[in-house]
Amino acid sequence: MSQNDVLFKGRVMSLTVLRLNTPDTDRVIAGIEAEVARAPKLFSGLPVLIDLNRHRVNIAQVADIARNQGLVPVAVVDADDDSAASARACGLGVLQQAALDSQASRPRSDERPAARIVDQPVRSGQQLYARGTDLIIRAPVSAGAEVLADGSIHIYGPLRGRALAGCRGDETARIFCQSLEAELVAVAGNYLVADDIASEHRSQPSMVRLVDETLTIENL
């Protein structure tokens, strides 16, 4: 085997963070199950970092339930020595809090390529992804369709499907549409499903963005 058959490369990647706000393992498990039930397609196969937030929980049990719900736990963050040992014992990595801080503070690139422009309606079952740039759709997005972008999403028509902006962690990304009728909207991993969208925003020209780590909707 040549020494070039494998290569380890340093790379910073954006991962969804599962932050624990309680040391009660049962409540954590119930919370994971409830969140996944709200948007199962969003979480299916999703790699996550488990931010322990200095809490002590049964890490093996939390990791198992996360896997059973379709998530892919990668590592724990903000763990004390005992929790770090427990994480390693069940096959998880251990990262320092600085890993989250650097991910949150990483600036948006000024070298983003030209936006991807789509002139045709996005039909049910279709998925469009604008890698490394914004997505501009000059037509409706049907129910059952999914549009994703590493940057912002602009829809010059009704949004009836799912729209996920800032897919690589860009918290400045936004979603614009002429009529908000979405099944799900998300920015940098923060999401709202249809039932979360207040009636005053339904079927209205809208902008979706993060404000103080909370996904908000504003009528335009």
PDB file of N, CA, C and O in Angstrom, residues 52-97:
ATOM      1  N   LEU A  52     -22.760  19.480  25.005  1.00  0.00           N
ATOM      2  CA  LEU A  52     -23.225  19.093  26.336  1.00  0.00           C
ATOM      3  C   LEU A  52     -23.540  20.300  27.217  1.00  0.00           C
ATOM      4  O   LEU A  52     -24.248  20.161  28.218  1.00  0.00           O
ATOM      5  N   ASN A  53     -22.983  21.461  26.866  1.00  0.00           N
ATOM      6  CA  ASN A  53     -23.277  22.663  27.629  1.00  0.00           C
ATOM      7  C   ASN A  53     -22.919  22.479  29.109  1.00  0.00           C
ATOM      8  O   ASN A  53     -23.597  22.998  29.996  1.00  0.00           O
ATOM      9  N   ARG A  54     -21.859  21.711  29.326  1.00  0.00           N
ATOM     10  CA  ARG A  54     -21.347  21.385  30.680  1.00  0.00           C
ATOM     11  C   ARG A  54     -22.290  20.506  31.491  1.00  0.00           C
ATOM     12  O   ARG A  54     -22.069  20.274  32.685  1.00  0.00           O
ATOM     13  N   HIS A  55     -23.348  19.984  30.873  1.00  0.00           N
ATOM     14  CA  HIS A  55     -24.242  19.075  31.585  1.00  0.00           C
ATOM     15  C   HIS A  55     -23.687  17.658  31.534  1.00  0.00           C
ATOM     16  O   HIS A  55     -22.992  17.283  30.588  1.00  0.00           O
ATOM     17  N   ARG A  56     -24.018  16.860  32.525  1.00  0.00           N
ATOM     18  CA  ARG A  56     -23.669  15.441  32.535  1.00  0.00           C
ATOM     19  C   ARG A  56     -24.926  14.626  32.251  1.00  0.00           C
ATOM     20  O   ARG A  56     -25.888  14.673  33.016  1.00  0.00           O
ATOM     21  N   VAL A  57     -24.906  13.901  31.152  1.00  0.00           N
ATOM     22  CA  VAL A  57     -26.021  13.037  30.788  1.00  0.00           C
ATOM     23  C   VAL A  57     -25.464  11.663  30.443  1.00  0.00           C
ATOM     24  O   VAL A  57     -24.249  11.465  30.376  1.00  0.00           O
ATOM     25  N   ASN A  58     -26.363  10.715  30.211  1.00  0.00           N
ATOM     26  CA  ASN A  58     -25.953   9.395  29.751  1.00  0.00           C
ATOM     27  C   ASN A  58     -25.673   9.516  28.249  1.00  0.00           C
ATOM     28  O   ASN A  58     -26.583   9.434  27.424  1.00  0.00           O
ATOM     29  N   ILE A  59     -24.409   9.751  27.908  1.00  0.00           N
ATOM     30  CA  ILE A  59     -24.051  10.050  26.525  1.00  0.00           C
ATOM     31  C   ILE A  59     -24.348   8.883  25.597  1.00  0.00           C
ATOM     32  O   ILE A  59     -24.853   9.067  24.486  1.00  0.00           O
ATOM     33  N   ALA A  60     -24.070   7.670  26.049  1.00  0.00           N
ATOM     34  CA  ALA A  60     -24.335   6.502  25.204  1.00  0.00           C
ATOM     35  C   ALA A  60     -25.823   6.405  24.868  1.00  0.00           C
ATOM     36  O   ALA A  60     -26.200   6.117  23.727  1.00  0.00           O
ATOM     37  N   GLN A  61     -26.665   6.678  25.851  1.00  0.00           N
ATOM     38  CA  GLN A  61     -28.106   6.613  25.630  1.00  0.00           C
ATOM     39  C   GLN A  61     -28.578   7.718  24.691  1.00  0.00           C
ATOM     40  O   GLN A  61     -29.395   7.480  23.792  1.00  0.00           O
ATOM     41  N   VAL A  62     -28.049   8.916  24.878  1.00  0.00           N
ATOM     42  CA  VAL A  62     -28.405  10.035  23.999  1.00  0.00           C
ATOM     43  C   VAL A  62     -27.942   9.760  22.566  1.00  0.00           C
ATOM     44  O   VAL A  62     -28.682   9.994  21.601  1.00  0.00           O
ATOM     45  N   ALA A  63     -26.728   9.245  22.423  1.00  0.00           N
ATOM     46  CA  ALA A  63     -26.207   8.941  21.080  1.00  0.00           C
ATOM     47  C   ALA A  63     -27.039   7.858  20.403  1.00  0.00           C
ATOM     48  O   ALA A  63     -27.335   7.943  19.204  1.00  0.00           O
ATOM     49  N   ASP A  64     -27.438   6.844  21.177  1.00  0.00           N
ATOM     50  CA  ASP A  64     -28.241   5.758  20.606  1.00  0.00           C
ATOM     51  C   ASP A  64     -29.593   6.263  20.119  1.00  0.00           C
ATOM     52  O   ASP A  64     -30.044   5.906  19.020  1.00  0.00           O
ATOM     53  N   ILE A  65     -30.257   7.093  20.926  1.00  0.00           N
ATOM     54  CA  ILE A  65     -31.568   7.586  20.504  1.00  0.00           C
ATOM     55  C   ILE A  65     -31.432   8.515  19.315  1.00  0.00           C
ATOM     56  O   ILE A  65     -32.282   8.529  18.411  1.00  0.00           O
ATOM     57  N   ALA A  66     -30.334   9.291  19.279  1.00  0.00           N
ATOM     58  CA  ALA A  66     -30.110  10.158  18.124  1.00  0.00           C
ATOM     59  C   ALA A  66     -29.964   9.323  16.850  1.00  0.00           C
ATOM     60  O   ALA A  66     -30.551   9.643  15.806  1.00  0.00           O
ATOM     61  N   ARG A  67     -29.200   8.250  16.940  1.00  0.00           N
ATOM     62  CA  ARG A  67     -29.034   7.364  15.765  1.00  0.00           C
ATOM     63  C   ARG A  67     -30.358   6.717  15.378  1.00  0.00           C
ATOM     64  O   ARG A  67     -30.685   6.600  14.194  1.00  0.00           O
ATOM     65  N   ASN A  68     -31.122   6.295  16.367  1.00  0.00           N
ATOM     66  CA  ASN A  68     -32.421   5.668  16.083  1.00  0.00           C
ATOM     67  C   ASN A  68     -33.376   6.634  15.401  1.00  0.00           C
ATOM     68  O   ASN A  68     -34.278   6.205  14.666  1.00  0.00           O
ATOM     69  N   GLN A  69     -33.179   7.926  15.648  1.00  0.00           N
ATOM     70  CA  GLN A  69     -34.025   8.943  15.030  1.00  0.00           C
ATOM     71  C   GLN A  69     -33.479   9.411  13.675  1.00  0.00           C
ATOM     72  O   GLN A  69     -34.024  10.326  13.070  1.00  0.00           O
ATOM     73  N   GLY A  70     -32.397   8.782  13.221  1.00  0.00           N
ATOM     74  CA  GLY A  70     -31.860   9.094  11.901  1.00  0.00           C
ATOM     75  C   GLY A  70     -30.714  10.074  11.886  1.00  0.00           C
ATOM     76  O   GLY A  70     -30.157  10.364  10.828  1.00  0.00           O
ATOM     77  N   LEU A  71     -30.349  10.630  13.053  1.00  0.00           N
ATOM     78  CA  LEU A  71     -29.212  11.532  13.129  1.00  0.00           C
ATOM     79  C   LEU A  71     -27.898  10.759  13.117  1.00  0.00           C
ATOM     80  O   LEU A  71     -27.871   9.546  13.367  1.00  0.00           O
ATOM     81  N   VAL A  72     -26.801  11.459  12.848  1.00  0.00           N
ATOM     82  CA  VAL A  72     -25.476  10.842  12.853  1.00  0.00           C
ATOM     83  C   VAL A  72     -24.592  11.608  13.832  1.00  0.00           C
ATOM     84  O   VAL A  72     -23.942  12.600  13.452  1.00  0.00           O
ATOM     85  N   PRO A  73     -24.564  11.209  15.119  1.00  0.00           N
ATOM     86  CA  PRO A  73     -23.701  11.909  16.084  1.00  0.00           C
ATOM     87  C   PRO A  73     -22.228  11.739  15.712  1.00  0.00           C
ATOM     88  O   PRO A  73     -21.770  10.630  15.441  1.00  0.00           O
ATOM     89  N   VAL A  74     -21.498  12.851  15.703  1.00  0.00           N
ATOM     90  CA  VAL A  74     -20.091  12.837  15.305  1.00  0.00           C
ATOM     91  C   VAL A  74     -19.177  13.012  16.512  1.00  0.00           C
ATOM     92  O   VAL A  74     -18.177  12.303  16.644  1.00  0.00           O
ATOM     93  N   ALA A  75     -19.511  13.954  17.375  1.00  0.00           N
ATOM     94  CA  ALA A  75     -18.636  14.281  18.500  1.00  0.00           C
ATOM     95  C   ALA A  75     -19.430  15.041  19.552  1.00  0.00           C
ATOM     96  O   ALA A  75     -20.542  15.514  19.296  1.00  0.00           O
ATOM     97  N   VAL A  76     -18.834  15.146  20.751  1.00  0.00           N
ATOM     98  CA  VAL A  76     -19.400  15.983  21.801  1.00  0.00           C
ATOM     99  C   VAL A  76     -18.532  17.224  21.966  1.00  0.00           C
ATOM    100  O   VAL A  76     -17.348  17.226  21.636  1.00  0.00           O
ATOM    101  N   VAL A  77     -19.157  18.279  22.475  1.00  0.00           N
ATOM    102  CA  VAL A  77     -18.469  19.545  22.704  1.00  0.00           C
ATOM    103  C   VAL A  77     -18.774  19.996  24.123  1.00  0.00           C
ATOM    104  O   VAL A  77     -19.851  19.728  24.656  1.00  0.00           O
ATOM    105  N   ASP A  78     -17.799  20.686  24.735  1.00  0.00           N
ATOM    106  CA  ASP A  78     -17.982  21.259  26.069  1.00  0.00           C
ATOM    107  C   ASP A  78     -18.215  20.157  27.114  1.00  0.00           C
ATOM    108  O   ASP A  78     -19.132  20.229  27.931  1.00  0.00           O
ATOM    109  N   ALA A  79     -17.351  19.157  27.078  1.00  0.00           N
ATOM    110  CA  ALA A  79     -17.463  18.026  27.999  1.00  0.00           C
ATOM    111  C   ALA A  79     -16.378  18.091  29.065  1.00  0.00           C
ATOM    112  O   ALA A  79     -15.247  18.483  28.790  1.00  0.00           O
ATOM    113  N   ASP A  80     -16.736  17.683  30.310  1.00  0.00           N
ATOM    114  CA  ASP A  80     -15.700  17.546  31.331  1.00  0.00           C
ATOM    115  C   ASP A  80     -14.973  16.219  31.102  1.00  0.00           C
ATOM    116  O   ASP A  80     -15.280  15.476  30.158  1.00  0.00           O
ATOM    117  N   ASP A  81     -13.998  15.908  31.942  1.00  0.00           N
ATOM    118  CA  ASP A  81     -13.154  14.725  31.708  1.00  0.00           C
ATOM    119  C   ASP A  81     -13.965  13.433  31.702  1.00  0.00           C
ATOM    120  O   ASP A  81     -13.764  12.558  30.845  1.00  0.00           O
ATOM    121  N   ASP A  82     -14.904  13.296  32.644  1.00  0.00           N
ATOM    122  CA  ASP A  82     -15.703  12.076  32.718  1.00  0.00           C
ATOM    123  C   ASP A  82     -16.603  11.933  31.491  1.00  0.00           C
ATOM    124  O   ASP A  82     -16.732  10.842  30.916  1.00  0.00           O
ATOM    125  N   SER A  83     -17.236  13.031  31.091  1.00  0.00           N
ATOM    126  CA  SER A  83     -18.105  12.979  29.920  1.00  0.00           C
ATOM    127  C   SER A  83     -17.304  12.710  28.649  1.00  0.00           C
ATOM    128  O   SER A  83     -17.764  11.987  27.756  1.00  0.00           O
ATOM    129  N   ALA A  84     -16.103  13.267  28.569  1.00  0.00           N
ATOM    130  CA  ALA A  84     -15.255  13.022  27.409  1.00  0.00           C
ATOM    131  C   ALA A  84     -14.891  11.546  27.316  1.00  0.00           C
ATOM    132  O   ALA A  84     -14.912  10.951  26.223  1.00  0.00           O
ATOM    133  N   ALA A  85     -14.580  10.937  28.455  1.00  0.00           N
ATOM    134  CA  ALA A  85     -14.247   9.513  28.463  1.00  0.00           C
ATOM    135  C   ALA A  85     -15.449   8.678  28.037  1.00  0.00           C
ATOM    136  O   ALA A  85     -15.312   7.713  27.271  1.00  0.00           O
ATOM    137  N   SER A  86     -16.648   9.060  28.502  1.00  0.00           N
ATOM    138  CA  SER A  86     -17.861   8.332  28.120  1.00  0.00           C
ATOM    139  C   SER A  86     -18.118   8.462  26.622  1.00  0.00           C
ATOM    140  O   SER A  86     -18.537   7.504  25.965  1.00  0.00           O
ATOM    141  N   ALA A  87     -17.884   9.640  26.085  1.00  0.00           N
ATOM    142  CA  ALA A  87     -18.094   9.858  24.658  1.00  0.00           C
ATOM    143  C   ALA A  87     -17.149   8.993  23.825  1.00  0.00           C
ATOM    144  O   ALA A  87     -17.568   8.361  22.849  1.00  0.00           O
ATOM    145  N   ARG A  88     -15.894   8.977  24.211  1.00  0.00           N
ATOM    146  CA  ARG A  88     -14.919   8.167  23.465  1.00  0.00           C
ATOM    147  C   ARG A  88     -15.273   6.681  23.545  1.00  0.00           C
ATOM    148  O   ARG A  88     -15.098   5.941  22.570  1.00  0.00           O
ATOM    149  N   ALA A  89     -15.796   6.254  24.686  1.00  0.00           N
ATOM    150  CA  ALA A  89     -16.144   4.846  24.878  1.00  0.00           C
ATOM    151  C   ALA A  89     -17.273   4.401  23.946  1.00  0.00           C
ATOM    152  O   ALA A  89     -17.362   3.210  23.606  1.00  0.00           O
ATOM    153  N   CYS A  90     -18.121   5.347  23.525  1.00  0.00           N
ATOM    154  CA  CYS A  90     -19.211   4.967  22.616  1.00  0.00           C
ATOM    155  C   CYS A  90     -18.947   5.455  21.189  1.00  0.00           C
ATOM    156  O   CYS A  90     -19.869   5.578  20.384  1.00  0.00           O
ATOM    157  N   GLY A  91     -17.678   5.716  20.886  1.00  0.00           N
ATOM    158  CA  GLY A  91     -17.280   5.973  19.510  1.00  0.00           C
ATOM    159  C   GLY A  91     -17.438   7.394  19.025  1.00  0.00           C
ATOM    160  O   GLY A  91     -17.381   7.639  17.813  1.00  0.00           O
ATOM    161  N   LEU A  92     -17.593   8.356  19.930  1.00  0.00           N
ATOM    162  CA  LEU A  92     -17.724   9.750  19.532  1.00  0.00           C
ATOM    163  C   LEU A  92     -16.412  10.495  19.723  1.00  0.00           C
ATOM    164  O   LEU A  92     -15.632  10.173  20.617  1.00  0.00           O
ATOM    165  N   GLY A  93     -16.187  11.487  18.912  1.00  0.00           N
ATOM    166  CA  GLY A  93     -15.044  12.359  19.102  1.00  0.00           C
ATOM    167  C   GLY A  93     -15.321  13.360  20.209  1.00  0.00           C
ATOM    168  O   GLY A  93     -16.445  13.493  20.698  1.00  0.00           O
ATOM    169  N   VAL A  94     -14.285  14.090  20.603  1.00  0.00           N
ATOM    170  CA  VAL A  94     -14.399  15.111  21.645  1.00  0.00           C
ATOM    171  C   VAL A  94     -13.766  16.388  21.116  1.00  0.00           C
ATOM    172  O   VAL A  94     -12.591  16.402  20.755  1.00  0.00           O
ATOM    173  N   LEU A  95     -14.544  17.461  21.065  1.00  0.00           N
ATOM    174  CA  LEU A  95     -14.058  18.749  20.589  1.00  0.00           C
ATOM    175  C   LEU A  95     -14.125  19.779  21.703  1.00  0.00           C
ATOM    176  O   LEU A  95     -14.960  19.684  22.602  1.00  0.00           O
ATOM    177  N   GLN A  96     -13.261  20.769  21.623  1.00  0.00           N
ATOM    178  CA  GLN A  96     -13.264  21.855  22.585  1.00  0.00           C
ATOM    179  C   GLN A  96     -14.304  22.909  22.171  1.00  0.00           C
ATOM    180  O   GLN A  96     -14.713  22.985  21.021  1.00  0.00           O
ATOM    181  N   GLN A  97     -14.716  23.726  23.125  1.00  0.00           N
ATOM    182  CA  GLN A  97     -15.692  24.771  22.845  1.00  0.00           C
ATOM    183  C   GLN A  97     -15.215  25.704  21.733  1.00  0.00           C
ATOM    184  O   GLN A  97     -16.017  26.248  20.976  1.00  0.00           O
TER     185      GLN A  97
END
